[in-house]
mmCIF file of C-alpha atoms in Angstrom:
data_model
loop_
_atom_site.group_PDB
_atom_site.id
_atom_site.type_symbol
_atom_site.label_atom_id
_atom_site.label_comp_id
_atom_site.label_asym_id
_atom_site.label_seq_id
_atom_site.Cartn_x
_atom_site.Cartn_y
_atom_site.Cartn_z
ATOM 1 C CA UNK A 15 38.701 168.435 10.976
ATOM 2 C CA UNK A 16 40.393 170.480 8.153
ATOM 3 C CA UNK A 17 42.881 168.584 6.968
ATOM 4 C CA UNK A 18 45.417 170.033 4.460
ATOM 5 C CA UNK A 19 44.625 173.813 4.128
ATOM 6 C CA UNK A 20 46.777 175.929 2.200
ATOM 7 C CA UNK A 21 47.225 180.143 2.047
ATOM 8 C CA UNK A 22 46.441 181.955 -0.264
ATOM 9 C CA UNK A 23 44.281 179.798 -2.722
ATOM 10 C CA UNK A 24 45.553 182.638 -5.653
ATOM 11 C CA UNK A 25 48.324 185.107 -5.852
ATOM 12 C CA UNK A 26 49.594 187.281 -9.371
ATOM 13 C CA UNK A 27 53.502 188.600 -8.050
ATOM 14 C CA UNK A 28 55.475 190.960 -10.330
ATOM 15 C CA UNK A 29 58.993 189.096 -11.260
ATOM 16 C CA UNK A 30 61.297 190.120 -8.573
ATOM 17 C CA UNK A 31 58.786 190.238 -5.588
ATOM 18 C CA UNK A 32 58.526 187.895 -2.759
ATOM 19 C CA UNK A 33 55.915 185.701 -0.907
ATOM 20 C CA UNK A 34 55.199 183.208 1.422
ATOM 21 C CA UNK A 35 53.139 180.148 0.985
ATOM 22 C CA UNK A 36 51.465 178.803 3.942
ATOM 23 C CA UNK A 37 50.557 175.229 4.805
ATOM 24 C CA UNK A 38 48.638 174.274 7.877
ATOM 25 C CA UNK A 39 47.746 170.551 8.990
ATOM 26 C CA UNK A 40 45.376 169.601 11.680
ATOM 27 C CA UNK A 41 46.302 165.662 11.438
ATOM 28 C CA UNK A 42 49.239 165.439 13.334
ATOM 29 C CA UNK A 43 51.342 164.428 10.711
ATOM 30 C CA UNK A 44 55.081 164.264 10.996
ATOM 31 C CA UNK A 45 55.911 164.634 7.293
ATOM 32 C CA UNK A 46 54.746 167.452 4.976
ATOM 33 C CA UNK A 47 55.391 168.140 1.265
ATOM 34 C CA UNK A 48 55.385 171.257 -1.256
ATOM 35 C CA UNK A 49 54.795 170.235 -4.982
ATOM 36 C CA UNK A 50 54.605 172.233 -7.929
ATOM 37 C CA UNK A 51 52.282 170.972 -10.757
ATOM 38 C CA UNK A 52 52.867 172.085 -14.135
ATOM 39 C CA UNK A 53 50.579 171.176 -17.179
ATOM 40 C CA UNK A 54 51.795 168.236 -19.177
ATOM 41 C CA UNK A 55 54.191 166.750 -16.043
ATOM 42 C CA UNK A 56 53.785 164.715 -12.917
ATOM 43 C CA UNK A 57 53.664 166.864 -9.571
ATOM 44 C CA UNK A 58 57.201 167.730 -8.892
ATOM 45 C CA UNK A 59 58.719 167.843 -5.212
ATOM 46 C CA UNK A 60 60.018 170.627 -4.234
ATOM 47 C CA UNK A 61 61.141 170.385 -0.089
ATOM 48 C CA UNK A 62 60.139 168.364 2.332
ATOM 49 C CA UNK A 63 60.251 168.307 6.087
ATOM 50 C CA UNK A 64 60.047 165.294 8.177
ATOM 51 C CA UNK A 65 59.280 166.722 11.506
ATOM 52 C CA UNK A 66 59.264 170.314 13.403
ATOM 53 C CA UNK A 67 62.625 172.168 13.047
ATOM 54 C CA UNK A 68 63.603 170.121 10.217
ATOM 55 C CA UNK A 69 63.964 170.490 6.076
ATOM 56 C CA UNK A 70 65.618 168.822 3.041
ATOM 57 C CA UNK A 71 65.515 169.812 -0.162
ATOM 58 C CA UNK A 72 63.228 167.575 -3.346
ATOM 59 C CA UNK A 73 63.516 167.372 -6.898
ATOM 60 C CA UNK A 74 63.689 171.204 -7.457
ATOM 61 C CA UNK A 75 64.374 173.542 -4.383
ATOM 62 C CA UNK A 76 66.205 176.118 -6.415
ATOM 63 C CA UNK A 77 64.398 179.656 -5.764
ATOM 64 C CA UNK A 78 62.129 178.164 -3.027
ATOM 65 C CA UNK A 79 63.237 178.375 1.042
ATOM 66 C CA UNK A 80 60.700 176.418 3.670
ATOM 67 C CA UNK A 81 60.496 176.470 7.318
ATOM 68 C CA UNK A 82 58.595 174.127 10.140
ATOM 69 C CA UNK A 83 59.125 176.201 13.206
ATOM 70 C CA UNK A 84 55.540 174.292 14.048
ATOM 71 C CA UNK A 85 55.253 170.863 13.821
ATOM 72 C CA UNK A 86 51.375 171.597 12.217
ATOM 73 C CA UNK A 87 53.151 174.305 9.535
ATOM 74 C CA UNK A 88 54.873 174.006 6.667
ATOM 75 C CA UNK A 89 55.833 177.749 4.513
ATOM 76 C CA UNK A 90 57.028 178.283 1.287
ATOM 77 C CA UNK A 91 58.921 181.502 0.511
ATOM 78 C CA UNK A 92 59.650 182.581 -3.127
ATOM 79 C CA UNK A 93 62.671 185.311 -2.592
ATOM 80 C CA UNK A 94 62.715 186.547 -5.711
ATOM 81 C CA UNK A 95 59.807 185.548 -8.178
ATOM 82 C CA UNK A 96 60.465 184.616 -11.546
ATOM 83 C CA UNK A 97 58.363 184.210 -14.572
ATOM 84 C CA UNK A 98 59.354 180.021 -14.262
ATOM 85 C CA UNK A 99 57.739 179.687 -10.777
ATOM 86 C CA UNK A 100 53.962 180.258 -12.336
ATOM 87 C CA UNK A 101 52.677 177.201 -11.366
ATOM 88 C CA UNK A 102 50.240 174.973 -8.969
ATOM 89 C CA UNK A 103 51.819 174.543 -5.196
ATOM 90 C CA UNK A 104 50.046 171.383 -3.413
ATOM 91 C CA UNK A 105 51.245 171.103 0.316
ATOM 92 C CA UNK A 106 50.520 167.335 1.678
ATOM 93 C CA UNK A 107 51.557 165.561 4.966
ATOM 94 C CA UNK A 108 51.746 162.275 5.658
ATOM 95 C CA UNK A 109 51.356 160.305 9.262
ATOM 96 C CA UNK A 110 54.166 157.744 8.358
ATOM 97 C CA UNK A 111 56.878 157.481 5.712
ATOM 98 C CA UNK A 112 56.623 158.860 2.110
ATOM 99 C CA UNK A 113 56.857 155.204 1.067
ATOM 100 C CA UNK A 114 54.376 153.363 2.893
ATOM 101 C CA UNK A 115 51.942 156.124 3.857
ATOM 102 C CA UNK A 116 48.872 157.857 2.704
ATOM 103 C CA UNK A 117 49.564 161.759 1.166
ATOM 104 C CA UNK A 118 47.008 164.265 1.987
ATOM 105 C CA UNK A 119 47.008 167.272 -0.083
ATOM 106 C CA UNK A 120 45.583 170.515 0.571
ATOM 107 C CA UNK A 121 43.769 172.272 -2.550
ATOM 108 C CA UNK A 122 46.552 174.026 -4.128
ATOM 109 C CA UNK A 123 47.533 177.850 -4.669
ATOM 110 C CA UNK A 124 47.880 179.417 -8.127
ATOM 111 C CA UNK A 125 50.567 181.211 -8.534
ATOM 112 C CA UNK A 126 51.058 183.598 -11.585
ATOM 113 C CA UNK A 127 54.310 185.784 -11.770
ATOM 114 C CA UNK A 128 54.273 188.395 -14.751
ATOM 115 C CA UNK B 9 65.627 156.196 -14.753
ATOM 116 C CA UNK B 10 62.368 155.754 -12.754
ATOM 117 C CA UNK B 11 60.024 157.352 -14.830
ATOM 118 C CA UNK B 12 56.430 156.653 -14.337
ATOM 119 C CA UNK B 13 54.341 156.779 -18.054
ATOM 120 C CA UNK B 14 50.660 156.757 -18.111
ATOM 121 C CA UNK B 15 47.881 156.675 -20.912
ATOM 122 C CA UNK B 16 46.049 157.859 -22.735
ATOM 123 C CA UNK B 17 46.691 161.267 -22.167
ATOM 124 C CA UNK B 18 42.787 161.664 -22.060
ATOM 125 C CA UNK B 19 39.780 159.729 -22.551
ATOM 126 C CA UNK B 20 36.490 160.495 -23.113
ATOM 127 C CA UNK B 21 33.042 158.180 -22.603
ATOM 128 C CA UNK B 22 29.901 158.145 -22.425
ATOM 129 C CA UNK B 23 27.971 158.208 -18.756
ATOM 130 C CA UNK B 24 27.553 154.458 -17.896
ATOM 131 C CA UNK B 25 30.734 152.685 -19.576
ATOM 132 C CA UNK B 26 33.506 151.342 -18.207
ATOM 133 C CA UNK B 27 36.775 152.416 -19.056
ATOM 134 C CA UNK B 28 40.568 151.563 -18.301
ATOM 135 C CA UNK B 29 43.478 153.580 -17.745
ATOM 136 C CA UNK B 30 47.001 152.416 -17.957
ATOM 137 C CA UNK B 31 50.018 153.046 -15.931
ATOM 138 C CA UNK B 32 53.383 151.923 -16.718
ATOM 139 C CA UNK B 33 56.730 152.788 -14.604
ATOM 140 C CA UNK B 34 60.458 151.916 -14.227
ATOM 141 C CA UNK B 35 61.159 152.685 -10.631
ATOM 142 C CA UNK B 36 62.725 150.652 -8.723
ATOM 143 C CA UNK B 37 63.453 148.943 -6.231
ATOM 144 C CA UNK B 38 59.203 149.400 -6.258
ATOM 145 C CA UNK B 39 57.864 149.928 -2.611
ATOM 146 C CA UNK B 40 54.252 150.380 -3.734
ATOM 147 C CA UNK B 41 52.054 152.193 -6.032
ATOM 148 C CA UNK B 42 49.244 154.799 -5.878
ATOM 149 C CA UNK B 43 46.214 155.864 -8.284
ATOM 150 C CA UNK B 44 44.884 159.428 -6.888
ATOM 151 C CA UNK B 45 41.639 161.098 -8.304
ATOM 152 C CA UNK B 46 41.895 164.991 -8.603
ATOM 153 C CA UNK B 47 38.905 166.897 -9.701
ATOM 154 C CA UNK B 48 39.467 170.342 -11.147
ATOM 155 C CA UNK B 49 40.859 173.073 -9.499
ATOM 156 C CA UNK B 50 41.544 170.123 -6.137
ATOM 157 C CA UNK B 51 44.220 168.693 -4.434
ATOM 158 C CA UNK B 52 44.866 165.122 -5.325
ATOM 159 C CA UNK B 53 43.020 162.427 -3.597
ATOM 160 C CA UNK B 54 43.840 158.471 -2.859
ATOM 161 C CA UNK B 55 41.800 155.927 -4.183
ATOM 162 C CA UNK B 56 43.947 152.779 -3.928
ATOM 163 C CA UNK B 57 47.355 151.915 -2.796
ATOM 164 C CA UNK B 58 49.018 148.495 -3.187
ATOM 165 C CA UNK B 59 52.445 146.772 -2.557
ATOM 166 C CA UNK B 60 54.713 144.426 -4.220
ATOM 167 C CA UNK B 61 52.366 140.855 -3.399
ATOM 168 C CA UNK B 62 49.168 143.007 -4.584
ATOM 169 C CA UNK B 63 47.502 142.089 -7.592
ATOM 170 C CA UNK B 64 44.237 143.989 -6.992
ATOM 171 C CA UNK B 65 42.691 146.476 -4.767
ATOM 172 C CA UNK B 66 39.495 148.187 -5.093
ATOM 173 C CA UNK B 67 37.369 150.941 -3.853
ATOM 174 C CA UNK B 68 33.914 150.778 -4.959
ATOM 175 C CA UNK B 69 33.502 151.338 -8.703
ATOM 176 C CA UNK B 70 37.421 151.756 -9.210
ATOM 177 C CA UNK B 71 39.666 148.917 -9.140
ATOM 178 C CA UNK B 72 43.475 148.980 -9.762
ATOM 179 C CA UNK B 73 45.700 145.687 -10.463
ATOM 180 C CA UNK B 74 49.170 145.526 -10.308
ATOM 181 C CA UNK B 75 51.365 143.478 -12.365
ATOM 182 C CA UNK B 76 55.273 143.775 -10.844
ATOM 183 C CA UNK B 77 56.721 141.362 -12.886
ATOM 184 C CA UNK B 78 56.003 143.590 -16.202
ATOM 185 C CA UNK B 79 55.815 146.390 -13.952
ATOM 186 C CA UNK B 80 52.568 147.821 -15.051
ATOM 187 C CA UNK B 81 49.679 149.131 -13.085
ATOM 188 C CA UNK B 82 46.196 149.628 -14.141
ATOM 189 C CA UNK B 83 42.647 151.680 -12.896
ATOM 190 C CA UNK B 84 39.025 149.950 -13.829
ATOM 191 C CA UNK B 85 36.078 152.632 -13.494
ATOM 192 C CA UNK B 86 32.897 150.701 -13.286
ATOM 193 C CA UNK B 87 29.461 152.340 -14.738
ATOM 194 C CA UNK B 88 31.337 155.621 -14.833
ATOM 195 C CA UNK B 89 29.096 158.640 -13.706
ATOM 196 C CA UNK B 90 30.039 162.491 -14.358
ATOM 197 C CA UNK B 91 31.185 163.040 -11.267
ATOM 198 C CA UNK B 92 34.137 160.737 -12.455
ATOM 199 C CA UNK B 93 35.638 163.342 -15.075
ATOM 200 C CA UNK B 94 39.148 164.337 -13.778
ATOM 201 C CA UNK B 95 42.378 163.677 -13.787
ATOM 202 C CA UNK B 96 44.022 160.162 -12.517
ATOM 203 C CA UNK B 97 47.115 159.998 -11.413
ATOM 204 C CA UNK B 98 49.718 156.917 -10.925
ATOM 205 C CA UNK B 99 52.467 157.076 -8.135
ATOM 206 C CA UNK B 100 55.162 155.281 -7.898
ATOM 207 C CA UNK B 101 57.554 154.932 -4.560
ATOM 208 C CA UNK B 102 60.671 152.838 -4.431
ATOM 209 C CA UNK B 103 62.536 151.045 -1.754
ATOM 210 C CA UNK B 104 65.356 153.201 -0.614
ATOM 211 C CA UNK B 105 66.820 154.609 2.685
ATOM 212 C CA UNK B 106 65.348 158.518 1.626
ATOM 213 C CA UNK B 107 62.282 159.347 -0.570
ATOM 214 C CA UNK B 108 62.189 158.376 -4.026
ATOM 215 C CA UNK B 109 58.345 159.237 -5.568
ATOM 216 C CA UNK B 110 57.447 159.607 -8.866
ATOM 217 C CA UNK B 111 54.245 160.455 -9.859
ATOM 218 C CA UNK B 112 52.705 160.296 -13.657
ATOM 219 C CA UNK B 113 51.524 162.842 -15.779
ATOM 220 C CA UNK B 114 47.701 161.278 -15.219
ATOM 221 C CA UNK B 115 45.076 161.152 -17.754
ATOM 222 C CA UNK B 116 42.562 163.449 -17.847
ATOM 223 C CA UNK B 117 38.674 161.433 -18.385
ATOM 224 C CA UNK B 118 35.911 162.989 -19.684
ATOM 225 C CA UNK B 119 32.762 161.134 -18.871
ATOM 226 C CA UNK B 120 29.632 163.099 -20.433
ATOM 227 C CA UNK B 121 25.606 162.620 -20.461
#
């Protein structure tokens, strides 16, 4: 049992290139998460998804698009890197609702965009 | 606002002593708050998580109390050990019909030999 696993753990992108964040859960969770985690601040949401086919938008979805085409996968696309998107990315599900339940997060991927 | 505000910023001690962090916040309406561990270079991890008629919860050598009325939150650590240097962070989730989460900054212990 796996958990949270995330893909790649480590990625340098040029300003201006693209990529694509993957998160895969083996829990059967209906909710999953993507945070960013920046030194000095509290993990900050960025989209959400409470079930297959579905998104919404967090705290700070501007330059980020997600999909859940599987109910087990969560992906995080950067368009068009910028210098301001270096950061942590923690995926996490979560069986019941973000208020009540238990958040599992994967292990992170460190991004750095030059 | 709901801001969640936790300190110190970091700690250090000495293998064997206890030590408390703090955790205050201003979210609201409050649903229930969380204390995670994360180790270096990890994903978060939950240690305790406790609603609005909690006063204490603990697991093993950590144990958080809640205080609602002056809406403050605090984490124990018993006999610290090395493996306990990392970051703690407080959570914060209010009441509402969509997600409202906030979590702290955490503060970053530094338990050494």
């Amino acid at each position: 049992n796996a958990g949270v696993t995330q893909t790649p753990k480590f990625r340098v992108l040029k300003t201006g290139q693209s990529m694509t964040l993957l998160c895969a859960q083996d829990m059967n969770h209906e909710y999953m998460y993507w945070y960013r985690q920046d030194p000095g601040m509290g993990l900050r949401l960025i989209h959400y998804s409470v079930g297959e086919g579905t998104t919404a938008k967090g705290e700070v979805p501007d330059g980020y698009n997600v999909s859940r085409l599987k109910k087990q996968n969560f992906l995080l696309g950067l368009e068009s890197a910028a210098p301001s998107q270096t950061s942590v990315y923690f995926c996490a599900s979560i069986l019941g609702d973000l208020n009540t339940g238990e958040l599992f997060f994967g292990e992170g991927s460190r991004l750095t965009v030059l | 606002k709901n801001q969640v505000e936790q300190s110190p910023q970091s700690l250090i001690i000495l293998e064997g002593k206890n030590c408390t962090l703090q955790c205050n916040y201003t979210v609201s309406p409050f649903s229930n708050l969380r204390w995670y561990k994360q180790d270096t270079g990890r994903g978060p991890v939950s240690l305790t998580i406790m609603t609005f008629s909690e006063n204490t919860k603990s697991n093993g050598r950590y144990t958080a109390t809640l205080d609602a009325d002056t809406k403050q939150s605090s984490l124990h650590i018993t006999a610290s050990q090395l493996s306990d240097s990392a970051s703690y962070i407080c959570v914060v989730s209010a009441r509402t019909g969509g997600f409202k989460t906030i979590f702290g900054a955490g503060t970053r212990l530094f338990v050494k030999a």
